[in-house]
mmCIF file of C-alpha atoms and ligand atoms in Angstrom:
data_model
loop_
_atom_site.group_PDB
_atom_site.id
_atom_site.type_symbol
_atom_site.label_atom_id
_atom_site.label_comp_id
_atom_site.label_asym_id
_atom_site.label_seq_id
_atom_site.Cartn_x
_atom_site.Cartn_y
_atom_site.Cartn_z
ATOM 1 C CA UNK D 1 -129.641 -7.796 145.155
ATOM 2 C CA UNK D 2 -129.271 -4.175 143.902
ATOM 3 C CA UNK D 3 -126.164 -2.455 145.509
ATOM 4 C CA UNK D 4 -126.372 1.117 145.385
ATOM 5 C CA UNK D 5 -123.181 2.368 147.069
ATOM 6 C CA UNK D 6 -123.675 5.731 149.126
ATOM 7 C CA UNK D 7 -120.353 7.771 149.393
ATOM 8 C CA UNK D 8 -120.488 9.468 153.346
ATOM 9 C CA UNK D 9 -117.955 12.253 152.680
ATOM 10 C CA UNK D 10 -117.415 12.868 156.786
ATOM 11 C CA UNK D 11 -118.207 10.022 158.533
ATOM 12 C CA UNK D 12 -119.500 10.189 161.918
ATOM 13 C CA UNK D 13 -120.966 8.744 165.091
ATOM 14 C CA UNK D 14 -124.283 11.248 164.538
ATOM 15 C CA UNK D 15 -124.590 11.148 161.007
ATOM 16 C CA UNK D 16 -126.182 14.818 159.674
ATOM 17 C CA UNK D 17 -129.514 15.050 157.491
ATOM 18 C CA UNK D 18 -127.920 15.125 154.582
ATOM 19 C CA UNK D 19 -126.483 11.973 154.867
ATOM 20 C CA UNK D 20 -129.431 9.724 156.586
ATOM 21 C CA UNK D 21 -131.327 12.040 153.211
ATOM 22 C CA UNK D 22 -128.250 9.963 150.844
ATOM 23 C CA UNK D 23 -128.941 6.448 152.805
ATOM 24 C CA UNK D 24 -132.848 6.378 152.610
ATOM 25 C CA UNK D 25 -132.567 7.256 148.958
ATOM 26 C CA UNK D 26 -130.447 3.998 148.696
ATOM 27 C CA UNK D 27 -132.860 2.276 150.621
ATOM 28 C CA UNK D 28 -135.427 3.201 147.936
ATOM 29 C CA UNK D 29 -132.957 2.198 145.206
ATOM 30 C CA UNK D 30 -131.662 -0.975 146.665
ATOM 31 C CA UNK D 31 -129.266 -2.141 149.295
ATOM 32 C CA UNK D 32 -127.524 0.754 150.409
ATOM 33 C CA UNK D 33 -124.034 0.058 151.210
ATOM 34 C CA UNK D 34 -121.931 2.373 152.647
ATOM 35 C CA UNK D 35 -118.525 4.278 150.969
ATOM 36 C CA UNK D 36 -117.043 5.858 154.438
ATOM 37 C CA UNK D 37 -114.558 9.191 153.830
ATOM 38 C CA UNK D 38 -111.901 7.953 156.454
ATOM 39 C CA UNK D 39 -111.317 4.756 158.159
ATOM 40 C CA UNK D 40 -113.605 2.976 159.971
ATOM 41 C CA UNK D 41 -114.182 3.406 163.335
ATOM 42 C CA UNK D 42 -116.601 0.953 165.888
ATOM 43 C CA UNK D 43 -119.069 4.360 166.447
ATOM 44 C CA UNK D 44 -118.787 5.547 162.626
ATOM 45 C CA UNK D 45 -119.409 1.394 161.642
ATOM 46 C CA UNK D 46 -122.519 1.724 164.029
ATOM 47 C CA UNK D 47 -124.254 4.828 163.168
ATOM 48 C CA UNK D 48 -124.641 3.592 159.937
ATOM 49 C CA UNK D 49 -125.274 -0.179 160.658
ATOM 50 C CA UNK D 50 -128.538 1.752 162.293
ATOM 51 C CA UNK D 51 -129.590 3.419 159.644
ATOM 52 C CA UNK D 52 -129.588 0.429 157.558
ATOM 53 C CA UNK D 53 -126.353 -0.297 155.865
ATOM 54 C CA UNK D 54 -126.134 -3.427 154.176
ATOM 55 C CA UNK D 55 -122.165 -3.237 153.662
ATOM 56 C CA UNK D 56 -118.987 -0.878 154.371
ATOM 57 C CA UNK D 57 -116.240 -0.354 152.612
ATOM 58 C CA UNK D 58 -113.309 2.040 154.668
ATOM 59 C CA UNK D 59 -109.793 3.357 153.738
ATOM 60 C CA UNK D 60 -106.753 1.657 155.078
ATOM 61 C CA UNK D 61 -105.683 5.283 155.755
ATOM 62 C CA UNK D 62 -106.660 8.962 155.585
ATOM 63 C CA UNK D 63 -107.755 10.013 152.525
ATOM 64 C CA UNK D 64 -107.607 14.014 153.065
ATOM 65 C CA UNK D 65 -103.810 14.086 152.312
ATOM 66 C CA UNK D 66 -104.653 13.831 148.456
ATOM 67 C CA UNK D 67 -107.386 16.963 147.007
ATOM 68 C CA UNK D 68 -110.275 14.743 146.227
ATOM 69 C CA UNK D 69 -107.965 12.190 144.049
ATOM 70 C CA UNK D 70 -107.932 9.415 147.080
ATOM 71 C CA UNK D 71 -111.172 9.889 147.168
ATOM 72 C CA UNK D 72 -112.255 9.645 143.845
ATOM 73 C CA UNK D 73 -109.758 6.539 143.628
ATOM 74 C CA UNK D 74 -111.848 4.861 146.961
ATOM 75 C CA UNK D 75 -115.541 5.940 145.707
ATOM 76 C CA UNK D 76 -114.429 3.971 142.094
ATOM 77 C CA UNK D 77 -112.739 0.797 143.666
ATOM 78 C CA UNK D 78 -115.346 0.660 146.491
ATOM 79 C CA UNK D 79 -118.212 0.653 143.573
ATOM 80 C CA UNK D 80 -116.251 -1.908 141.819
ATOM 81 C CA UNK D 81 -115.860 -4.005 144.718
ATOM 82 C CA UNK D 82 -119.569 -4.417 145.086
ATOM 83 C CA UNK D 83 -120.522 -4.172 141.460
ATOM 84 C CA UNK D 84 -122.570 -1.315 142.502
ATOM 85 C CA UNK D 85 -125.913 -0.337 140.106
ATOM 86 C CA UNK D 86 -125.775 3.353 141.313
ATOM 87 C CA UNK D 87 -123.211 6.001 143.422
ATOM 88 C CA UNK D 88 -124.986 8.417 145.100
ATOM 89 C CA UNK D 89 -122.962 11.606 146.754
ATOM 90 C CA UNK D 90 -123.548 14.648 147.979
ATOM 91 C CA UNK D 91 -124.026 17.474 145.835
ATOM 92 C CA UNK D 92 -121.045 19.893 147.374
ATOM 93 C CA UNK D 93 -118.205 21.016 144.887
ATOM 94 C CA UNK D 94 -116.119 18.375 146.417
ATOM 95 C CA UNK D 95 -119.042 15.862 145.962
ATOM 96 C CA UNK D 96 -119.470 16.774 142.019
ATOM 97 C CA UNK D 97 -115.419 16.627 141.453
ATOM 98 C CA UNK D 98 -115.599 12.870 142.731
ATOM 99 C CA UNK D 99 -118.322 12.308 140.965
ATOM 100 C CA UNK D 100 -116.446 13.652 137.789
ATOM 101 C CA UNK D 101 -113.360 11.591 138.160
ATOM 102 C CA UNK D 102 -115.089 8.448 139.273
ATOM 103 C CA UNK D 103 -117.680 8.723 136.433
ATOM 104 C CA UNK D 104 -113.922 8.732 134.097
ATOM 105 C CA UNK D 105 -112.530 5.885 136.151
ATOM 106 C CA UNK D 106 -115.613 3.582 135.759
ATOM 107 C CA UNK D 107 -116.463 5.223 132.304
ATOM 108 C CA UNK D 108 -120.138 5.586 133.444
ATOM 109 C CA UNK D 109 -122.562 8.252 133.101
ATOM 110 C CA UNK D 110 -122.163 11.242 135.471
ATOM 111 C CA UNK D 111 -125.582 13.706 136.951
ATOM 112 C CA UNK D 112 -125.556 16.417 139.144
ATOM 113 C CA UNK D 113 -127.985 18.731 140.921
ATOM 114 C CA UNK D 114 -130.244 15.674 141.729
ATOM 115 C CA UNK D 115 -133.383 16.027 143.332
ATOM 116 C CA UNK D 116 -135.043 12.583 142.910
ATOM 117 C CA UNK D 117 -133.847 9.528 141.621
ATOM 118 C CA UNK D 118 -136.356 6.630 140.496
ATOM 119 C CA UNK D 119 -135.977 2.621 141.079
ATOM 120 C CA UNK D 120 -135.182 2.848 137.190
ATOM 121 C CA UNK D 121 -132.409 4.856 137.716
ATOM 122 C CA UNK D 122 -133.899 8.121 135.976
ATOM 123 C CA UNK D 123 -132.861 11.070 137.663
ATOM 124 C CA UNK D 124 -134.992 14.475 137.947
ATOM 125 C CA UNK D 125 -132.348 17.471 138.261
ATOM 126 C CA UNK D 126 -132.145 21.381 138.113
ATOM 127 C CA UNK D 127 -130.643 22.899 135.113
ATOM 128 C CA UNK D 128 -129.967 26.235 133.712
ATOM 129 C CA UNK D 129 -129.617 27.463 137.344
ATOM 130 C CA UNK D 130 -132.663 25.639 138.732
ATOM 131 C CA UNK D 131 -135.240 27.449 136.705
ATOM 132 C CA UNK D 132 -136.042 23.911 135.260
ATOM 133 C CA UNK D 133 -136.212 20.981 136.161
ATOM 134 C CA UNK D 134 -135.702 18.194 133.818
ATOM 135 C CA UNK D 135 -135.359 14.128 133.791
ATOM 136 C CA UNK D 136 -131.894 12.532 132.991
ATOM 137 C CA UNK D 137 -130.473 8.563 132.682
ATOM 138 C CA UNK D 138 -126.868 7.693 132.186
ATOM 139 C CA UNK D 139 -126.855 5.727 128.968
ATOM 140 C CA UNK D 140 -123.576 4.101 130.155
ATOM 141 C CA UNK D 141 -121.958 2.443 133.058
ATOM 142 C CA UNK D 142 -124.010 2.914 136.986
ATOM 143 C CA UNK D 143 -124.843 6.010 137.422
ATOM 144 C CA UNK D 144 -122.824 8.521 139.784
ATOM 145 C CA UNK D 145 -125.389 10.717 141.195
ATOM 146 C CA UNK D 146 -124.670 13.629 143.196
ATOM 147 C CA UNK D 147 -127.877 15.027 145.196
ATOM 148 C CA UNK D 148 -128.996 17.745 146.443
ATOM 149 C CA UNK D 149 -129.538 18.113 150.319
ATOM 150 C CA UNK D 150 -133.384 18.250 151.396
ATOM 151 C CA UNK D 151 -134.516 16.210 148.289
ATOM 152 C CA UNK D 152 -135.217 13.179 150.066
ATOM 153 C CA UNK D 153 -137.467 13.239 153.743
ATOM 154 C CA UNK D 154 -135.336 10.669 155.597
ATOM 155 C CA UNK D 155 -136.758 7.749 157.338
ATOM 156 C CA UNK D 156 -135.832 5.130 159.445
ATOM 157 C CA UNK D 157 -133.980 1.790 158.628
ATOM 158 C CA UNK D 158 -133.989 -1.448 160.147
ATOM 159 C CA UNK D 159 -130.486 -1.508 161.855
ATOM 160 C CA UNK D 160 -128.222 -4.325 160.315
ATOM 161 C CA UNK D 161 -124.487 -5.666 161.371
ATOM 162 C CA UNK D 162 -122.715 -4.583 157.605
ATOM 163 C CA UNK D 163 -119.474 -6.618 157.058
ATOM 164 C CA UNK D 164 -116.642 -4.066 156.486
ATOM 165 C CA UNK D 165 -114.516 -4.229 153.806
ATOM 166 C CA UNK D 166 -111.282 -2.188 154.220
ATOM 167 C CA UNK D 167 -109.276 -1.042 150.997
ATOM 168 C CA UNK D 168 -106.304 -0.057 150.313
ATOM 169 C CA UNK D 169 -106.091 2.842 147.859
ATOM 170 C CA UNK D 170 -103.689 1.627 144.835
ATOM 171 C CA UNK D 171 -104.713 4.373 142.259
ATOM 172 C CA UNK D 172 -104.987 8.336 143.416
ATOM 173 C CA UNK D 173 -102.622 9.186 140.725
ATOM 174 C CA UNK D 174 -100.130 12.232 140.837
ATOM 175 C CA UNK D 175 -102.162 14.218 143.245
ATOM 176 C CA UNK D 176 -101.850 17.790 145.281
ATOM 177 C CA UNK D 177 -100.892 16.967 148.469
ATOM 178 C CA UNK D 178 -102.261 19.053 151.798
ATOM 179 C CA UNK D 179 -99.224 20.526 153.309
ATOM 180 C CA UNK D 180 -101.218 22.344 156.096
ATOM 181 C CA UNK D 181 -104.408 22.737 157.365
ATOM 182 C CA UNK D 182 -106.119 25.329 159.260
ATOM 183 C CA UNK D 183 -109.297 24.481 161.779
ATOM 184 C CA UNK D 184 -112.350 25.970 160.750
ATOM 185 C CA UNK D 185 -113.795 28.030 163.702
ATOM 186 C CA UNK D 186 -116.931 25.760 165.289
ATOM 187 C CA UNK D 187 -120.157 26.901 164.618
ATOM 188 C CA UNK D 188 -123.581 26.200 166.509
ATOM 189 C CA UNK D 189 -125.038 27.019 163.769
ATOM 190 C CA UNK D 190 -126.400 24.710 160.855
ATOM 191 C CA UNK D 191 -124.241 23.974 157.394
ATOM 192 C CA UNK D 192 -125.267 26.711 154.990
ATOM 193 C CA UNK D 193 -126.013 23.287 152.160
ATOM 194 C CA UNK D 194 -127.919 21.340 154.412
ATOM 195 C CA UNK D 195 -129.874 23.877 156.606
ATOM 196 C CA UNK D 196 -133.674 23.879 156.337
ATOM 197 C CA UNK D 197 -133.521 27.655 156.735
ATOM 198 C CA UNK D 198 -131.228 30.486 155.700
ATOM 199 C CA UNK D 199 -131.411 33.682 156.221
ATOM 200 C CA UNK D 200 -129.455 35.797 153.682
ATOM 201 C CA UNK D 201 -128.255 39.477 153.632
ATOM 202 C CA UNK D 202 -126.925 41.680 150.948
ATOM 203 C CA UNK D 203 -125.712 45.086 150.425
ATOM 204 C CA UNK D 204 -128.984 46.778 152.189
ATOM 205 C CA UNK D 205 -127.420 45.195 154.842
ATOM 206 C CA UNK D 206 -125.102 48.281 154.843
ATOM 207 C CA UNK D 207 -122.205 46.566 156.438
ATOM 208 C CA UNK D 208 -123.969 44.805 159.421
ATOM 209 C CA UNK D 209 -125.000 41.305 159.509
ATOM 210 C CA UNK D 210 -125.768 41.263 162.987
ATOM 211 C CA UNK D 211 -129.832 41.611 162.380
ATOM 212 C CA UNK D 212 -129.593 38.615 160.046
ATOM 213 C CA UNK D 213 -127.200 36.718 162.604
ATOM 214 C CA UNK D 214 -130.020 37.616 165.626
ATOM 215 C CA UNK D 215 -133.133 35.868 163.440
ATOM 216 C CA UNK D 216 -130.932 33.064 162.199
ATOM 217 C CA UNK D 217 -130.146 32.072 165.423
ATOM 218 C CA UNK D 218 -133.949 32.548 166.878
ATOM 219 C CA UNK D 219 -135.052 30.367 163.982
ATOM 220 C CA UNK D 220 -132.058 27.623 164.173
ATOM 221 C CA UNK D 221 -130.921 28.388 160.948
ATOM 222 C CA UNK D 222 -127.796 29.383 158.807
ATOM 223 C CA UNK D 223 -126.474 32.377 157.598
ATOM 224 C CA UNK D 224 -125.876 32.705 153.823
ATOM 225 C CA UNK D 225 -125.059 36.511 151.705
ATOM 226 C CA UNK D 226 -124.951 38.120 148.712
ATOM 227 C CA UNK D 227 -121.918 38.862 146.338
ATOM 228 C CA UNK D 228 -122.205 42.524 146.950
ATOM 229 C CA UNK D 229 -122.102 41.310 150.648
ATOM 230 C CA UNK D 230 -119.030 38.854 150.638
ATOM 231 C CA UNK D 231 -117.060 41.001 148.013
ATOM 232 C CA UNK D 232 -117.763 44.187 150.764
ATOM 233 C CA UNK D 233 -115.908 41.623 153.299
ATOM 234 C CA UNK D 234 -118.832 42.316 155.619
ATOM 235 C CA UNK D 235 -118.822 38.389 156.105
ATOM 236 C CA UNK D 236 -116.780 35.407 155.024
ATOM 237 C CA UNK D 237 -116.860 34.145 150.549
ATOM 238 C CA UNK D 238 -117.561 30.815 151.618
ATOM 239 C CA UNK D 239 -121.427 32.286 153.237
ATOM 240 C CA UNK D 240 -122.237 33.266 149.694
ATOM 241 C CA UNK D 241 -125.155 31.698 148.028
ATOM 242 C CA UNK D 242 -125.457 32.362 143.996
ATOM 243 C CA UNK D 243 -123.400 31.369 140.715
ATOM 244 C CA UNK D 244 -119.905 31.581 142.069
ATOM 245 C CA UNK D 245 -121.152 30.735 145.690
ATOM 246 C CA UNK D 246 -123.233 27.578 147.622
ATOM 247 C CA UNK D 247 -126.254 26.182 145.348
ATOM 248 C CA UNK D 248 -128.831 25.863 148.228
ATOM 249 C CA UNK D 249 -132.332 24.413 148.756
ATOM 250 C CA UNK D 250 -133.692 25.018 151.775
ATOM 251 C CA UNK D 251 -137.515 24.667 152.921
ATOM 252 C CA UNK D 252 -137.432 28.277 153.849
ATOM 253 C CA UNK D 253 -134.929 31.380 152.356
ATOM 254 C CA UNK D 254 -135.325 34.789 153.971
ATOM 255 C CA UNK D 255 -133.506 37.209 152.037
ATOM 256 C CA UNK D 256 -132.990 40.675 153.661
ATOM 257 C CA UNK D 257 -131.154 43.697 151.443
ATOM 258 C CA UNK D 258 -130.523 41.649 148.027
ATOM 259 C CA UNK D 259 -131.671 42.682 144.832
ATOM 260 C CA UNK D 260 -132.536 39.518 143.208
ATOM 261 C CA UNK D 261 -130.017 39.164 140.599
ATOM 262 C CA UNK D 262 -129.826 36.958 138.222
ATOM 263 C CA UNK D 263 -126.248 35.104 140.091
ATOM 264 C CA UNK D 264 -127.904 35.390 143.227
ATOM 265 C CA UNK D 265 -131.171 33.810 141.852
ATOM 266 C CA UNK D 266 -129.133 30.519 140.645
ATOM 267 C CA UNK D 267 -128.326 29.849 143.718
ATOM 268 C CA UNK D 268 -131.549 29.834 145.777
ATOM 269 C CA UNK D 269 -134.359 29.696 143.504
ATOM 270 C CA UNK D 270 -135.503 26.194 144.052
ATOM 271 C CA UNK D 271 -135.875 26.999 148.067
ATOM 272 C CA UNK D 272 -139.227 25.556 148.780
ATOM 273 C CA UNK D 273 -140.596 28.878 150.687
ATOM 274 C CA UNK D 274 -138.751 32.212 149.716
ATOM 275 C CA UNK D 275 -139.618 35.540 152.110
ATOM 276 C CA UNK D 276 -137.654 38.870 150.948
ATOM 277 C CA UNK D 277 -137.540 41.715 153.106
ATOM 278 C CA UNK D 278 -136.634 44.909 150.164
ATOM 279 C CA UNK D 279 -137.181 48.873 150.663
ATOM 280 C CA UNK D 280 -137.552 49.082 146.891
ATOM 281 C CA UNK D 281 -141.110 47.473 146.220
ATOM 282 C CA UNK D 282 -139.828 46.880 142.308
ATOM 283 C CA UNK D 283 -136.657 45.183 143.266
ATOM 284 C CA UNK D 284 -136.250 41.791 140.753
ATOM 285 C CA UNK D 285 -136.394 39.404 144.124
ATOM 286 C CA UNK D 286 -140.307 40.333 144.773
ATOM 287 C CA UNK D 287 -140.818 38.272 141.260
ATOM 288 C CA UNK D 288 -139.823 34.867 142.886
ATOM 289 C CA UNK D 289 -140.666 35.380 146.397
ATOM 290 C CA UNK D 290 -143.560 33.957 148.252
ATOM 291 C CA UNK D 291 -143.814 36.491 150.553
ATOM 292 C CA UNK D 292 -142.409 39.832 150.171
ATOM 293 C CA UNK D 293 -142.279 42.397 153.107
ATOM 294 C CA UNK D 294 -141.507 45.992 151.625
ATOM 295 C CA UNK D 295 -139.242 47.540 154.743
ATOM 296 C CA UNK D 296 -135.931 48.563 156.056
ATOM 297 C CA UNK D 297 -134.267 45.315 156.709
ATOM 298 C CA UNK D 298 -132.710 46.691 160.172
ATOM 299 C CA UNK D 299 -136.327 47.287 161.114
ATOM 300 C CA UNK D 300 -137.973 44.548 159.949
ATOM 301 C CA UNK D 301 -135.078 41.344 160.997
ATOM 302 C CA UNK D 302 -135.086 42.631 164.804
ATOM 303 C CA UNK D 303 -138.898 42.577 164.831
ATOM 304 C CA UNK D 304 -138.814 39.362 163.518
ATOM 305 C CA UNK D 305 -136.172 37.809 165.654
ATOM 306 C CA UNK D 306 -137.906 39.315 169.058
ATOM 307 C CA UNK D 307 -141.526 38.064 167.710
ATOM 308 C CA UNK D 308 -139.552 34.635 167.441
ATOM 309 C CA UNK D 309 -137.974 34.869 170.678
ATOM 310 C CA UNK D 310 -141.294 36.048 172.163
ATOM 311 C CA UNK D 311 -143.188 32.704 171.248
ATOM 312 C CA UNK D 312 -140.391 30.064 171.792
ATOM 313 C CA UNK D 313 -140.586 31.817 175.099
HETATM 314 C C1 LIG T 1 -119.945 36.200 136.841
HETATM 315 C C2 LIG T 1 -120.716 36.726 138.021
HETATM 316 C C3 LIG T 1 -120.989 35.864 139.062
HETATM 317 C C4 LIG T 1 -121.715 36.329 140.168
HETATM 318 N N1 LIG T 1 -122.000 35.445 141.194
HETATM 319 C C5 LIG T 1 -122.778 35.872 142.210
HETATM 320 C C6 LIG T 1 -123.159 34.972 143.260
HETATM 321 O O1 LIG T 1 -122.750 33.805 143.311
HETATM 322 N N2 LIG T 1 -123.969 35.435 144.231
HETATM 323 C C7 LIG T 1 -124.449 36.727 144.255
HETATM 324 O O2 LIG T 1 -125.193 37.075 145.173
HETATM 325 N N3 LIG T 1 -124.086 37.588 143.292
HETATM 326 C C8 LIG T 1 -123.262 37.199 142.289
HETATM 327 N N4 LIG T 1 -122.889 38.093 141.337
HETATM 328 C C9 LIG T 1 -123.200 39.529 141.550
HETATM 329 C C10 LIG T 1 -124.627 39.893 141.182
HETATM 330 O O3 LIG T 1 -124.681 40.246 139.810
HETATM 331 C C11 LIG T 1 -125.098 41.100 142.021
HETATM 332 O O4 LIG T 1 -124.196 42.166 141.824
HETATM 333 C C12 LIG T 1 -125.198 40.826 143.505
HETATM 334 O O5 LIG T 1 -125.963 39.658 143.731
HETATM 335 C C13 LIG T 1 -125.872 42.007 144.202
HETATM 336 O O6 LIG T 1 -125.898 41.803 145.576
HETATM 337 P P1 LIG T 1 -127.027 42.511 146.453
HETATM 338 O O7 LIG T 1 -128.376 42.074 145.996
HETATM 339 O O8 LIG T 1 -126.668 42.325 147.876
HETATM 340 O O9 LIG T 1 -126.767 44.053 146.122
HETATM 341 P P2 LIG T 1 -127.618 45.079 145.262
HETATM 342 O O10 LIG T 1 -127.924 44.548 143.924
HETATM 343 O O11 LIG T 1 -126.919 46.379 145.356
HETATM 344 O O12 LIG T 1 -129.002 45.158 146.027
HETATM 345 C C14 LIG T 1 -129.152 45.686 147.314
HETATM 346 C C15 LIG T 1 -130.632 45.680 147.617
HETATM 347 O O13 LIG T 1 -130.821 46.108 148.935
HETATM 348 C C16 LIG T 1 -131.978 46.922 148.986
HETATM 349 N N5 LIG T 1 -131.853 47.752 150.170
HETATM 350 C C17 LIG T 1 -131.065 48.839 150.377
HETATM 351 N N6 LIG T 1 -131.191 49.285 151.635
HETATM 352 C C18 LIG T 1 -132.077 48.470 152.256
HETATM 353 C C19 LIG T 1 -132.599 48.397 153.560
HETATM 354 N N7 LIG T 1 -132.230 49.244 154.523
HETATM 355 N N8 LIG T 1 -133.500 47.416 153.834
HETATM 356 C C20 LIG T 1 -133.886 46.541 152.895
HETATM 357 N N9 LIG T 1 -133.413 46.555 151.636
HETATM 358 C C21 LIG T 1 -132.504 47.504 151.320
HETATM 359 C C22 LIG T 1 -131.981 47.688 147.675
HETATM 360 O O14 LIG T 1 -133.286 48.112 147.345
HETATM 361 C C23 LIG T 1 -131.454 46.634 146.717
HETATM 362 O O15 LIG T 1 -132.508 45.902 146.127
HETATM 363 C C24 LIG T 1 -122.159 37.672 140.228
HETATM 364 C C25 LIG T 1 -121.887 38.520 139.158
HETATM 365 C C26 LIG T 1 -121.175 38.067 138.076
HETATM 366 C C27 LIG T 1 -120.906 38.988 136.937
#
């Protein structure tokens, strides 16, 4: 029996794409058994029972009081606990920073940016901001993976009833601790990392995002921007997608008003489909785009969204 332990960083009673993506890539590995974020409840315990858990291991007690050390200190005893072959996470800054410090507690190798992982344990990634892609293996310890959201199509599992394990975290270390928190305002819309479509604007936008808010919300998607964009404070830092922002993959990226530089490009080129909508016919984003519609962006995303509109009916 292969245990491949699968860290769920929000655990929930409707578990997202991005995590049922995480479990059926454990499937493929092994036994996927499951790391939850926060204790165990009988609907978290269940939703992943059904998508095939073979195991659970919870935290005695929060573990958000602690910046990612609890955490990191759960994922490594968890993986100890069921001597697991391979730690898969998700690929989000928080997900990488676990992955960093349990990859130093369990002196084992450490890969990010995963977009496949094989039953030997070799892992394809993105490097040099996704303009290659290249095949890795940890040449010590299991592997802690972190992957990238809409790598994996997920399927379905047989459901099983996983035993759960509950531990007690012994060894966060001298941590930050979370004074205060503030809720983040709810959203209909999708997570700009695990979306299968974004729609972007940028500095063309001139200020305002509401054409790019109108199609993403025709087309069910999120809403990511530029630098120029979030630095302008037309919209919020953490809807930027580049160097210094979100490293997305989407199936589809429509990008309305960006240039195409070289920060921006890190952060979306390996979207499966990419559309820009540009008035300058030579701007650097026509060179990676699959489709390119030369236009005023306040023309062109209204005509889109009401075309959209006009066939969901
Ligand atoms: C260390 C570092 C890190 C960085 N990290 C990031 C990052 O993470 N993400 C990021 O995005 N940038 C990042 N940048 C900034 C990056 O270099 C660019 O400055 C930025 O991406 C430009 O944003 P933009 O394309 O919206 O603006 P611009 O480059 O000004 O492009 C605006 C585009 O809009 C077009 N346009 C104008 N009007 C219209 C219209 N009406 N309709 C359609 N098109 C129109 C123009 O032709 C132009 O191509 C970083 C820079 C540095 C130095």
């Amino acid at each position: 029996m292969t245990n491949i332990l699968v860290f769920i960083d929000t655990p929930t009673a409707q578990p997202g794409k991005a995590q049922r993506e995480l479990l059926t890539l454990g499937h493929r590995l092994g036994e996927p058994v499951v790391a939850l974020g926060a204790p165990a409840s009988d609907e978290t315990v269940a939703a992943y029972a059904h998508l095939g858990a073979t195991a659970v291991y919870a935290p005695a007690g929060a573990l958000d009081g602690t910046l990612i050390a609890g955490e990191a200190a759960f994922v490594a005893e968890a993986s100890q606990a069921c001597s697991a072959a391979a730690v898969l996470l998700p690929n989000s800054a928080d997900g990488k920073e676990i992955a960093a410090r349990v990859g130093i507690k369990l002196s084992a190798g450490v890969i990010t940016d995963a977009v496949d992982v094989t039953a030997d344990l070799s892992v394809t990634k993105s490097v040099l901001a996704g303009g290659y892609t290249v095949t890795a293996r940890a040449n010590q310890g299991s592997p802690v993976i972190t992957v990238k959201p809409n790598s994996v199509e997920p399927t379905e599992a047989i459901p099983t009833s996983p035993e759960v394990t509950t531990l007690e975290v012994t060894d966060a270390g001298p941590a930050a601790r979370v004074t205060n928190t503030v809720e983040k305002a709810v959203s209909a819309r999708p997570e700009l990392q695990d979306a299968r479509i974004v729609v972007s604007g940028g500095r063309g936008l001139d200020g305002d995002f509401t054409p790019v808010e109108q199609l993403a919300d025709a087309l069910g998607a999120a809403v990511g921007a530029s630098r120029a964009a979030t630095d302008a404070g037309w919209i919020e830092h953490s809807y930027q997608v580049g160097q210094t922002g979100k490293t997305i993959s989407p199936q589809l990226y429509i990008c309305a008003g960006i240039s195409g530089a070289i920060q921006h490009k890190a952060g979306m080129q390996t979207s499966q489909v990419i559309v820009a909508i540009n008035s300058d016919e030579d701007a650097p984003i026509f060179e990676i785009a699959d489709f390119g519609i030369v236009g005023d962006a306040t023309t062109v995303l209204p005509q889109a969204a009401a075309e959209i509109q006009r066939r969901k009916g």
